[in-house]
Amino acid sequence: MSIEPAPESEGLASQEALFEGIALEYGPALARLASAYEANSEQRRDLLQDIHIAVWRSLLVFDHRCSIRTWVYRVAHNTATTHVTRSRSLRGQRLCSLDEIGDVVDSHDTEAIANREQAVGRLLKLVGLLQTLDRQIILLYLEGLDAASIAAITGLSPGNIATKVHRIKALLARHFHAEEIRHA
């Protein structure tokens, strides 16, 4: 499904139509994004609502310099980043760097991983410990975006994105498997 913005003269009706198309096409991806940024179900619903509101509002200034997909992801990730930063500062928590994530051990996970859902949950916990930019990059990568699209969203170069994706994947794999060995 291709979503194309309507001419500005159509005003609110075109904004509503464009937003409905976005909600249909990108709704599941935005829900996954909110889940990756927020573990608490109530706060996750609030974050998802904030993302939808931010996308709605942003359509008024969408200037067609990028694809609607890139625009939606940029708005969503910026909203989620703000949410995480605000939440962590309110709770007095700080984010871990890529190097520090190896020192994090989940004391609640004492059983061996029994199924894929638990493995994905563990991986998302590790992703949740990354600094905001690294988290944003890997989540966009996991959503299937290429380096050029991620670069357009984050403002980094495609080469830098490719390098960061490689480093983050290697780090997550190393710590995921190390945690698996500790719990075996």
mmCIF file with all atom_site columns, C-alpha atoms in Angstrom:
data_model
loop_
_atom_site.group_PDB
_atom_site.id
_atom_site.type_symbol
_atom_site.label_atom_id
_atom_site.label_alt_id
_atom_site.label_comp_id
_atom_site.label_asym_id
_atom_site.label_entity_id
_atom_site.label_seq_id
_atom_site.pdbx_PDB_ins_code
_atom_site.Cartn_x
_atom_site.Cartn_y
_atom_site.Cartn_z
_atom_site.occupancy
_atom_site.B_iso_or_equiv
_atom_site.pdbx_formal_charge
_atom_site.auth_seq_id
_atom_site.auth_comp_id
_atom_site.auth_asym_id
_atom_site.auth_atom_id
_atom_site.pdbx_PDB_model_num
ATOM 1   C CA . MET A 1 1   ? 0.000  0.000   0.000  1.00 0.00 ? 1   MET A CA 1
ATOM 2   C CA . SER A 1 2   ? 1.430  3.336   -0.984 1.00 0.00 ? 2   SER A CA 1
ATOM 3   C CA . ILE A 1 3   ? 0.506  6.390   1.052  1.00 0.00 ? 3   ILE A CA 1
ATOM 4   C CA . GLU A 1 4   ? 0.695  9.652   -0.843 1.00 0.00 ? 4   GLU A CA 1
ATOM 5   C CA . PRO A 1 5   ? -0.091 12.985  0.778  1.00 0.00 ? 5   PRO A CA 1
ATOM 6   C CA . ALA A 1 6   ? -2.963 14.941  -0.744 1.00 0.00 ? 6   ALA A CA 1
ATOM 7   C CA . PRO A 1 7   ? -2.543 18.548  -1.898 1.00 0.00 ? 7   PRO A CA 1
ATOM 8   C CA . GLU A 1 8   ? -2.503 21.156  0.856  1.00 0.00 ? 8   GLU A CA 1
ATOM 9   C CA . SER A 1 9   ? -5.765 22.695  -0.355 1.00 0.00 ? 9   SER A CA 1
ATOM 10  C CA . GLU A 1 10  ? -7.731 19.746  0.943  1.00 0.00 ? 10  GLU A CA 1
ATOM 11  C CA . GLY A 1 11  ? -6.737 20.651  4.514  1.00 0.00 ? 11  GLY A CA 1
ATOM 12  C CA . LEU A 1 12  ? -8.024 18.651  7.446  1.00 0.00 ? 12  LEU A CA 1
ATOM 13  C CA . ALA A 1 13  ? -9.753 16.011  5.334  1.00 0.00 ? 13  ALA A CA 1
ATOM 14  C CA . SER A 1 14  ? -6.515 15.163  3.547  1.00 0.00 ? 14  SER A CA 1
ATOM 15  C CA . GLN A 1 15  ? -4.632 15.112  6.856  1.00 0.00 ? 15  GLN A CA 1
ATOM 16  C CA . GLU A 1 16  ? -7.209 12.679  8.246  1.00 0.00 ? 16  GLU A CA 1
ATOM 17  C CA . ALA A 1 17  ? -7.045 10.458  5.170  1.00 0.00 ? 17  ALA A CA 1
ATOM 18  C CA . LEU A 1 18  ? -3.252 10.448  5.203  1.00 0.00 ? 18  LEU A CA 1
ATOM 19  C CA . PHE A 1 19  ? -3.180 9.665   8.916  1.00 0.00 ? 19  PHE A CA 1
ATOM 20  C CA . GLU A 1 20  ? -5.680 6.804   8.503  1.00 0.00 ? 20  GLU A CA 1
ATOM 21  C CA . GLY A 1 21  ? -3.463 5.283   5.822  1.00 0.00 ? 21  GLY A CA 1
ATOM 22  C CA . ILE A 1 22  ? -0.417 5.667   8.026  1.00 0.00 ? 22  ILE A CA 1
ATOM 23  C CA . ALA A 1 23  ? -2.206 4.101   10.996 1.00 0.00 ? 23  ALA A CA 1
ATOM 24  C CA . LEU A 1 24  ? -3.232 1.114   8.873  1.00 0.00 ? 24  LEU A CA 1
ATOM 25  C CA . GLU A 1 25  ? 0.131  0.589   7.215  1.00 0.00 ? 25  GLU A CA 1
ATOM 26  C CA . TYR A 1 26  ? 2.472  1.423   10.095 1.00 0.00 ? 26  TYR A CA 1
ATOM 27  C CA . GLY A 1 27  ? 0.292  0.749   13.153 1.00 0.00 ? 27  GLY A CA 1
ATOM 28  C CA . PRO A 1 28  ? 1.775  -2.696  13.939 1.00 0.00 ? 28  PRO A CA 1
ATOM 29  C CA . ALA A 1 29  ? 5.341  -1.398  13.491 1.00 0.00 ? 29  ALA A CA 1
ATOM 30  C CA . LEU A 1 30  ? 4.614  1.581   15.754 1.00 0.00 ? 30  LEU A CA 1
ATOM 31  C CA . ALA A 1 31  ? 3.184  -0.770  18.392 1.00 0.00 ? 31  ALA A CA 1
ATOM 32  C CA . ARG A 1 32  ? 6.348  -2.918  18.209 1.00 0.00 ? 32  ARG A CA 1
ATOM 33  C CA . LEU A 1 33  ? 8.453  0.208   18.492 1.00 0.00 ? 33  LEU A CA 1
ATOM 34  C CA . ALA A 1 34  ? 6.542  1.324   21.603 1.00 0.00 ? 34  ALA A CA 1
ATOM 35  C CA . SER A 1 35  ? 6.991  -2.162  23.095 1.00 0.00 ? 35  SER A CA 1
ATOM 36  C CA . ALA A 1 36  ? 10.711 -1.996  22.522 1.00 0.00 ? 36  ALA A CA 1
ATOM 37  C CA . TYR A 1 37  ? 10.985 1.382   24.218 1.00 0.00 ? 37  TYR A CA 1
ATOM 38  C CA . GLU A 1 38  ? 8.569  0.822   27.122 1.00 0.00 ? 38  GLU A CA 1
ATOM 39  C CA . ALA A 1 39  ? 8.096  -2.357  29.164 1.00 0.00 ? 39  ALA A CA 1
ATOM 40  C CA . ASN A 1 40  ? 5.271  -1.086  31.391 1.00 0.00 ? 40  ASN A CA 1
ATOM 41  C CA . SER A 1 41  ? 1.966  -1.812  29.618 1.00 0.00 ? 41  SER A CA 1
ATOM 42  C CA . GLU A 1 42  ? 0.194  1.371   30.762 1.00 0.00 ? 42  GLU A CA 1
ATOM 43  C CA . GLN A 1 43  ? 3.125  3.590   29.876 1.00 0.00 ? 43  GLN A CA 1
ATOM 44  C CA . ARG A 1 44  ? 3.502  1.700   26.584 1.00 0.00 ? 44  ARG A CA 1
ATOM 45  C CA . ARG A 1 45  ? -0.121 2.544   25.681 1.00 0.00 ? 45  ARG A CA 1
ATOM 46  C CA . ASP A 1 46  ? 0.555  6.188   26.585 1.00 0.00 ? 46  ASP A CA 1
ATOM 47  C CA . LEU A 1 47  ? 3.717  6.175   24.475 1.00 0.00 ? 47  LEU A CA 1
ATOM 48  C CA . LEU A 1 48  ? 1.897  4.667   21.501 1.00 0.00 ? 48  LEU A CA 1
ATOM 49  C CA . GLN A 1 49  ? -0.817 7.299   21.829 1.00 0.00 ? 49  GLN A CA 1
ATOM 50  C CA . ASP A 1 50  ? 1.852  10.017  22.029 1.00 0.00 ? 50  ASP A CA 1
ATOM 51  C CA . ILE A 1 51  ? 3.459  8.622   18.874 1.00 0.00 ? 51  ILE A CA 1
ATOM 52  C CA . HIS A 1 52  ? 0.161  8.677   16.993 1.00 0.00 ? 52  HIS A CA 1
ATOM 53  C CA . ILE A 1 53  ? -0.531 12.243  18.148 1.00 0.00 ? 53  ILE A CA 1
ATOM 54  C CA . ALA A 1 54  ? 2.969  13.338  17.145 1.00 0.00 ? 54  ALA A CA 1
ATOM 55  C CA . VAL A 1 55  ? 2.571  11.747  13.701 1.00 0.00 ? 55  VAL A CA 1
ATOM 56  C CA . TRP A 1 56  ? -0.830 13.434  13.272 1.00 0.00 ? 56  TRP A CA 1
ATOM 57  C CA . ARG A 1 57  ? 0.568  16.837  14.207 1.00 0.00 ? 57  ARG A CA 1
ATOM 58  C CA . SER A 1 58  ? 3.674  16.390  12.094 1.00 0.00 ? 58  SER A CA 1
ATOM 59  C CA . LEU A 1 59  ? 1.648  15.871  8.940  1.00 0.00 ? 59  LEU A CA 1
ATOM 60  C CA . LEU A 1 60  ? 0.966  19.606  8.897  1.00 0.00 ? 60  LEU A CA 1
ATOM 61  C CA . VAL A 1 61  ? 4.659  20.300  8.346  1.00 0.00 ? 61  VAL A CA 1
ATOM 62  C CA . PHE A 1 62  ? 5.552  17.261  6.236  1.00 0.00 ? 62  PHE A CA 1
ATOM 63  C CA . ASP A 1 63  ? 7.530  18.761  3.354  1.00 0.00 ? 63  ASP A CA 1
ATOM 64  C CA . HIS A 1 64  ? 8.020  15.707  1.086  1.00 0.00 ? 64  HIS A CA 1
ATOM 65  C CA . ARG A 1 65  ? 11.825 15.861  1.292  1.00 0.00 ? 65  ARG A CA 1
ATOM 66  C CA . CYS A 1 66  ? 11.754 12.213  2.383  1.00 0.00 ? 66  CYS A CA 1
ATOM 67  C CA . SER A 1 67  ? 9.330  9.332   2.045  1.00 0.00 ? 67  SER A CA 1
ATOM 68  C CA . ILE A 1 68  ? 6.293  9.168   4.302  1.00 0.00 ? 68  ILE A CA 1
ATOM 69  C CA . ARG A 1 69  ? 7.769  5.967   5.779  1.00 0.00 ? 69  ARG A CA 1
ATOM 70  C CA . THR A 1 70  ? 10.981 7.741   6.760  1.00 0.00 ? 70  THR A CA 1
ATOM 71  C CA . TRP A 1 71  ? 8.966  10.646  8.163  1.00 0.00 ? 71  TRP A CA 1
ATOM 72  C CA . VAL A 1 72  ? 6.731  8.395   10.290 1.00 0.00 ? 72  VAL A CA 1
ATOM 73  C CA . TYR A 1 73  ? 9.690  6.466   11.711 1.00 0.00 ? 73  TYR A CA 1
ATOM 74  C CA . ARG A 1 74  ? 11.592 9.687   12.429 1.00 0.00 ? 74  ARG A CA 1
ATOM 75  C CA . VAL A 1 75  ? 8.640  11.176  14.318 1.00 0.00 ? 75  VAL A CA 1
ATOM 76  C CA . ALA A 1 76  ? 7.985  7.902   16.165 1.00 0.00 ? 76  ALA A CA 1
ATOM 77  C CA . HIS A 1 77  ? 11.578 7.414   17.251 1.00 0.00 ? 77  HIS A CA 1
ATOM 78  C CA . ASN A 1 78  ? 11.963 11.035  18.316 1.00 0.00 ? 78  ASN A CA 1
ATOM 79  C CA . THR A 1 79  ? 8.794  10.737  20.401 1.00 0.00 ? 79  THR A CA 1
ATOM 80  C CA . ALA A 1 80  ? 9.960  7.462   21.949 1.00 0.00 ? 80  ALA A CA 1
ATOM 81  C CA . THR A 1 81  ? 13.414 8.876   22.644 1.00 0.00 ? 81  THR A CA 1
ATOM 82  C CA . THR A 1 82  ? 11.906 11.836  24.449 1.00 0.00 ? 82  THR A CA 1
ATOM 83  C CA . HIS A 1 83  ? 9.675  9.473   26.434 1.00 0.00 ? 83  HIS A CA 1
ATOM 84  C CA . VAL A 1 84  ? 12.621 7.297   27.521 1.00 0.00 ? 84  VAL A CA 1
ATOM 85  C CA . THR A 1 85  ? 14.792 10.248  28.449 1.00 0.00 ? 85  THR A CA 1
ATOM 86  C CA . ARG A 1 86  ? 11.989 11.845  30.462 1.00 0.00 ? 86  ARG A CA 1
ATOM 87  C CA . SER A 1 87  ? 11.031 8.571   32.177 1.00 0.00 ? 87  SER A CA 1
ATOM 88  C CA . ARG A 1 88  ? 14.577 7.657   33.106 1.00 0.00 ? 88  ARG A CA 1
ATOM 89  C CA . SER A 1 89  ? 15.352 11.097  34.482 1.00 0.00 ? 89  SER A CA 1
ATOM 90  C CA . LEU A 1 90  ? 12.168 11.035  36.568 1.00 0.00 ? 90  LEU A CA 1
ATOM 91  C CA . ARG A 1 91  ? 13.153 7.642   37.997 1.00 0.00 ? 91  ARG A CA 1
ATOM 92  C CA . GLY A 1 92  ? 16.792 8.630   38.441 1.00 0.00 ? 92  GLY A CA 1
ATOM 93  C CA . GLN A 1 93  ? 18.020 5.890   36.095 1.00 0.00 ? 93  GLN A CA 1
ATOM 94  C CA . ARG A 1 94  ? 20.787 6.287   33.568 1.00 0.00 ? 94  ARG A CA 1
ATOM 95  C CA . LEU A 1 95  ? 21.305 4.539   30.253 1.00 0.00 ? 95  LEU A CA 1
ATOM 96  C CA . CYS A 1 96  ? 24.175 2.116   29.653 1.00 0.00 ? 96  CYS A CA 1
ATOM 97  C CA . SER A 1 97  ? 26.787 2.485   26.976 1.00 0.00 ? 97  SER A CA 1
ATOM 98  C CA . LEU A 1 98  ? 27.528 -0.409  24.628 1.00 0.00 ? 98  LEU A CA 1
ATOM 99  C CA . ASP A 1 99  ? 30.580 -1.285  26.702 1.00 0.00 ? 99  ASP A CA 1
ATOM 100 C CA . GLU A 1 100 ? 28.685 -1.246  30.012 1.00 0.00 ? 100 GLU A CA 1
ATOM 101 C CA . ILE A 1 101 ? 25.851 -3.480  28.876 1.00 0.00 ? 101 ILE A CA 1
ATOM 102 C CA . GLY A 1 102 ? 28.034 -6.548  29.423 1.00 0.00 ? 102 GLY A CA 1
ATOM 103 C CA . ASP A 1 103 ? 28.012 -5.942  33.145 1.00 0.00 ? 103 ASP A CA 1
ATOM 104 C CA . VAL A 1 104 ? 24.233 -6.145  33.380 1.00 0.00 ? 104 VAL A CA 1
ATOM 105 C CA . VAL A 1 105 ? 22.847 -9.427  34.704 1.00 0.00 ? 105 VAL A CA 1
ATOM 106 C CA . ASP A 1 106 ? 19.123 -10.083 34.966 1.00 0.00 ? 106 ASP A CA 1
ATOM 107 C CA . SER A 1 107 ? 18.646 -11.672 38.396 1.00 0.00 ? 107 SER A CA 1
ATOM 108 C CA . HIS A 1 108 ? 14.985 -12.464 37.682 1.00 0.00 ? 108 HIS A CA 1
ATOM 109 C CA . ASP A 1 109 ? 15.751 -14.808 34.797 1.00 0.00 ? 109 ASP A CA 1
ATOM 110 C CA . THR A 1 110 ? 16.988 -17.961 36.557 1.00 0.00 ? 110 THR A CA 1
ATOM 111 C CA . GLU A 1 111 ? 15.448 -20.542 34.213 1.00 0.00 ? 111 GLU A CA 1
ATOM 112 C CA . ALA A 1 112 ? 16.816 -21.629 30.871 1.00 0.00 ? 112 ALA A CA 1
ATOM 113 C CA . ILE A 1 113 ? 15.030 -19.984 27.967 1.00 0.00 ? 113 ILE A CA 1
ATOM 114 C CA . ALA A 1 114 ? 12.199 -22.342 26.994 1.00 0.00 ? 114 ALA A CA 1
ATOM 115 C CA . ASN A 1 115 ? 10.813 -20.735 23.867 1.00 0.00 ? 115 ASN A CA 1
ATOM 116 C CA . ARG A 1 116 ? 11.311 -18.062 21.262 1.00 0.00 ? 116 ARG A CA 1
ATOM 117 C CA . GLU A 1 117 ? 9.067  -15.530 23.013 1.00 0.00 ? 117 GLU A CA 1
ATOM 118 C CA . GLN A 1 118 ? 11.271 -15.604 26.094 1.00 0.00 ? 118 GLN A CA 1
ATOM 119 C CA . ALA A 1 119 ? 14.371 -15.239 23.915 1.00 0.00 ? 119 ALA A CA 1
ATOM 120 C CA . VAL A 1 120 ? 12.876 -12.222 22.167 1.00 0.00 ? 120 VAL A CA 1
ATOM 121 C CA . GLY A 1 121 ? 11.984 -10.756 25.563 1.00 0.00 ? 121 GLY A CA 1
ATOM 122 C CA . ARG A 1 122 ? 15.559 -11.161 26.747 1.00 0.00 ? 122 ARG A CA 1
ATOM 123 C CA . LEU A 1 123 ? 16.869 -9.592  23.576 1.00 0.00 ? 123 LEU A CA 1
ATOM 124 C CA . LEU A 1 124 ? 14.500 -6.629  23.941 1.00 0.00 ? 124 LEU A CA 1
ATOM 125 C CA . LYS A 1 125 ? 15.706 -6.171  27.519 1.00 0.00 ? 125 LYS A CA 1
ATOM 126 C CA . LEU A 1 126 ? 19.263 -5.950  26.240 1.00 0.00 ? 126 LEU A CA 1
ATOM 127 C CA . VAL A 1 127 ? 18.176 -3.538  23.520 1.00 0.00 ? 127 VAL A CA 1
ATOM 128 C CA . GLY A 1 128 ? 16.372 -1.503  26.177 1.00 0.00 ? 128 GLY A CA 1
ATOM 129 C CA . LEU A 1 129 ? 19.652 -1.032  28.026 1.00 0.00 ? 129 LEU A CA 1
ATOM 130 C CA . LEU A 1 130 ? 21.363 0.553   25.040 1.00 0.00 ? 130 LEU A CA 1
ATOM 131 C CA . GLN A 1 131 ? 21.809 4.279   24.806 1.00 0.00 ? 131 GLN A CA 1
ATOM 132 C CA . THR A 1 132 ? 18.988 5.971   22.942 1.00 0.00 ? 132 THR A CA 1
ATOM 133 C CA . LEU A 1 133 ? 20.698 6.412   19.562 1.00 0.00 ? 133 LEU A CA 1
ATOM 134 C CA . ASP A 1 134 ? 22.007 2.830   19.513 1.00 0.00 ? 134 ASP A CA 1
ATOM 135 C CA . ARG A 1 135 ? 18.556 1.550   20.478 1.00 0.00 ? 135 ARG A CA 1
ATOM 136 C CA . GLN A 1 136 ? 16.936 3.622   17.753 1.00 0.00 ? 136 GLN A CA 1
ATOM 137 C CA . ILE A 1 137 ? 19.347 2.308   15.127 1.00 0.00 ? 137 ILE A CA 1
ATOM 138 C CA . ILE A 1 138 ? 18.933 -1.365  16.002 1.00 0.00 ? 138 ILE A CA 1
ATOM 139 C CA . LEU A 1 139 ? 15.142 -1.109  16.266 1.00 0.00 ? 139 LEU A CA 1
ATOM 140 C CA . LEU A 1 140 ? 14.945 0.484   12.828 1.00 0.00 ? 140 LEU A CA 1
ATOM 141 C CA . TYR A 1 141 ? 17.233 -2.247  11.514 1.00 0.00 ? 141 TYR A CA 1
ATOM 142 C CA . LEU A 1 142 ? 15.010 -4.911  13.073 1.00 0.00 ? 142 LEU A CA 1
ATOM 143 C CA . GLU A 1 143 ? 12.013 -3.291  11.360 1.00 0.00 ? 143 GLU A CA 1
ATOM 144 C CA . GLY A 1 144 ? 13.759 -3.970  8.041  1.00 0.00 ? 144 GLY A CA 1
ATOM 145 C CA . LEU A 1 145 ? 15.005 -0.497  7.164  1.00 0.00 ? 145 LEU A CA 1
ATOM 146 C CA . ASP A 1 146 ? 18.263 -0.244  5.253  1.00 0.00 ? 146 ASP A CA 1
ATOM 147 C CA . ALA A 1 147 ? 21.250 1.910   6.232  1.00 0.00 ? 147 ALA A CA 1
ATOM 148 C CA . ALA A 1 148 ? 20.223 4.754   3.927  1.00 0.00 ? 148 ALA A CA 1
ATOM 149 C CA . SER A 1 149 ? 16.717 4.937   5.432  1.00 0.00 ? 149 SER A CA 1
ATOM 150 C CA . ILE A 1 150 ? 18.048 4.757   8.975  1.00 0.00 ? 150 ILE A CA 1
ATOM 151 C CA . ALA A 1 151 ? 20.554 7.491   8.104  1.00 0.00 ? 151 ALA A CA 1
ATOM 152 C CA . ALA A 1 152 ? 17.737 9.711   6.858  1.00 0.00 ? 152 ALA A CA 1
ATOM 153 C CA . ILE A 1 153 ? 15.860 9.205   10.112 1.00 0.00 ? 153 ILE A CA 1
ATOM 154 C CA . THR A 1 154 ? 18.794 9.656   12.493 1.00 0.00 ? 154 THR A CA 1
ATOM 155 C CA . GLY A 1 155 ? 20.853 12.224  10.607 1.00 0.00 ? 155 GLY A CA 1
ATOM 156 C CA . LEU A 1 156 ? 23.953 10.000  10.549 1.00 0.00 ? 156 LEU A CA 1
ATOM 157 C CA . SER A 1 157 ? 25.745 8.825   7.423  1.00 0.00 ? 157 SER A CA 1
ATOM 158 C CA . PRO A 1 158 ? 24.814 5.440   5.908  1.00 0.00 ? 158 PRO A CA 1
ATOM 159 C CA . GLY A 1 159 ? 28.376 4.219   6.475  1.00 0.00 ? 159 GLY A CA 1
ATOM 160 C CA . ASN A 1 160 ? 28.190 5.170   10.137 1.00 0.00 ? 160 ASN A CA 1
ATOM 161 C CA . ILE A 1 161 ? 24.840 3.367   10.414 1.00 0.00 ? 161 ILE A CA 1
ATOM 162 C CA . ALA A 1 162 ? 26.235 0.205   8.832  1.00 0.00 ? 162 ALA A CA 1
ATOM 163 C CA . THR A 1 163 ? 29.174 0.230   11.251 1.00 0.00 ? 163 THR A CA 1
ATOM 164 C CA . LYS A 1 164 ? 26.931 0.841   14.264 1.00 0.00 ? 164 LYS A CA 1
ATOM 165 C CA . VAL A 1 165 ? 24.502 -1.919  13.229 1.00 0.00 ? 165 VAL A CA 1
ATOM 166 C CA . HIS A 1 166 ? 27.387 -4.364  12.900 1.00 0.00 ? 166 HIS A CA 1
ATOM 167 C CA . ARG A 1 167 ? 28.802 -3.404  16.328 1.00 0.00 ? 167 ARG A CA 1
ATOM 168 C CA . ILE A 1 168 ? 25.409 -3.493  18.049 1.00 0.00 ? 168 ILE A CA 1
ATOM 169 C CA . LYS A 1 169 ? 24.502 -6.876  16.558 1.00 0.00 ? 169 LYS A CA 1
ATOM 170 C CA . ALA A 1 170 ? 27.836 -8.346  17.627 1.00 0.00 ? 170 ALA A CA 1
ATOM 171 C CA . LEU A 1 171 ? 27.495 -6.910  21.118 1.00 0.00 ? 171 LEU A CA 1
ATOM 172 C CA . LEU A 1 172 ? 23.918 -8.123  21.555 1.00 0.00 ? 172 LEU A CA 1
ATOM 173 C CA . ALA A 1 173 ? 24.789 -11.594 20.256 1.00 0.00 ? 173 ALA A CA 1
ATOM 174 C CA . ARG A 1 174 ? 27.786 -11.855 22.569 1.00 0.00 ? 174 ARG A CA 1
ATOM 175 C CA . HIS A 1 175 ? 25.838 -10.813 25.662 1.00 0.00 ? 175 HIS A CA 1
ATOM 176 C CA . PHE A 1 176 ? 22.759 -12.807 24.706 1.00 0.00 ? 176 PHE A CA 1
ATOM 177 C CA . HIS A 1 177 ? 24.813 -15.993 24.384 1.00 0.00 ? 177 HIS A CA 1
ATOM 178 C CA . ALA A 1 178 ? 26.861 -15.225 27.498 1.00 0.00 ? 178 ALA A CA 1
ATOM 179 C CA . GLU A 1 179 ? 23.633 -14.872 29.474 1.00 0.00 ? 179 GLU A CA 1
ATOM 180 C CA . GLU A 1 180 ? 22.384 -18.147 27.965 1.00 0.00 ? 180 GLU A CA 1
ATOM 181 C CA . ILE A 1 181 ? 25.532 -19.927 29.185 1.00 0.00 ? 181 ILE A CA 1
ATOM 182 C CA . ARG A 1 182 ? 25.201 -18.427 32.692 1.00 0.00 ? 182 ARG A CA 1
ATOM 183 C CA . HIS A 1 183 ? 21.634 -19.724 32.966 1.00 0.00 ? 183 HIS A CA 1
ATOM 184 C CA . ALA A 1 184 ? 22.281 -23.163 31.491 1.00 0.00 ? 184 ALA A CA 1
#
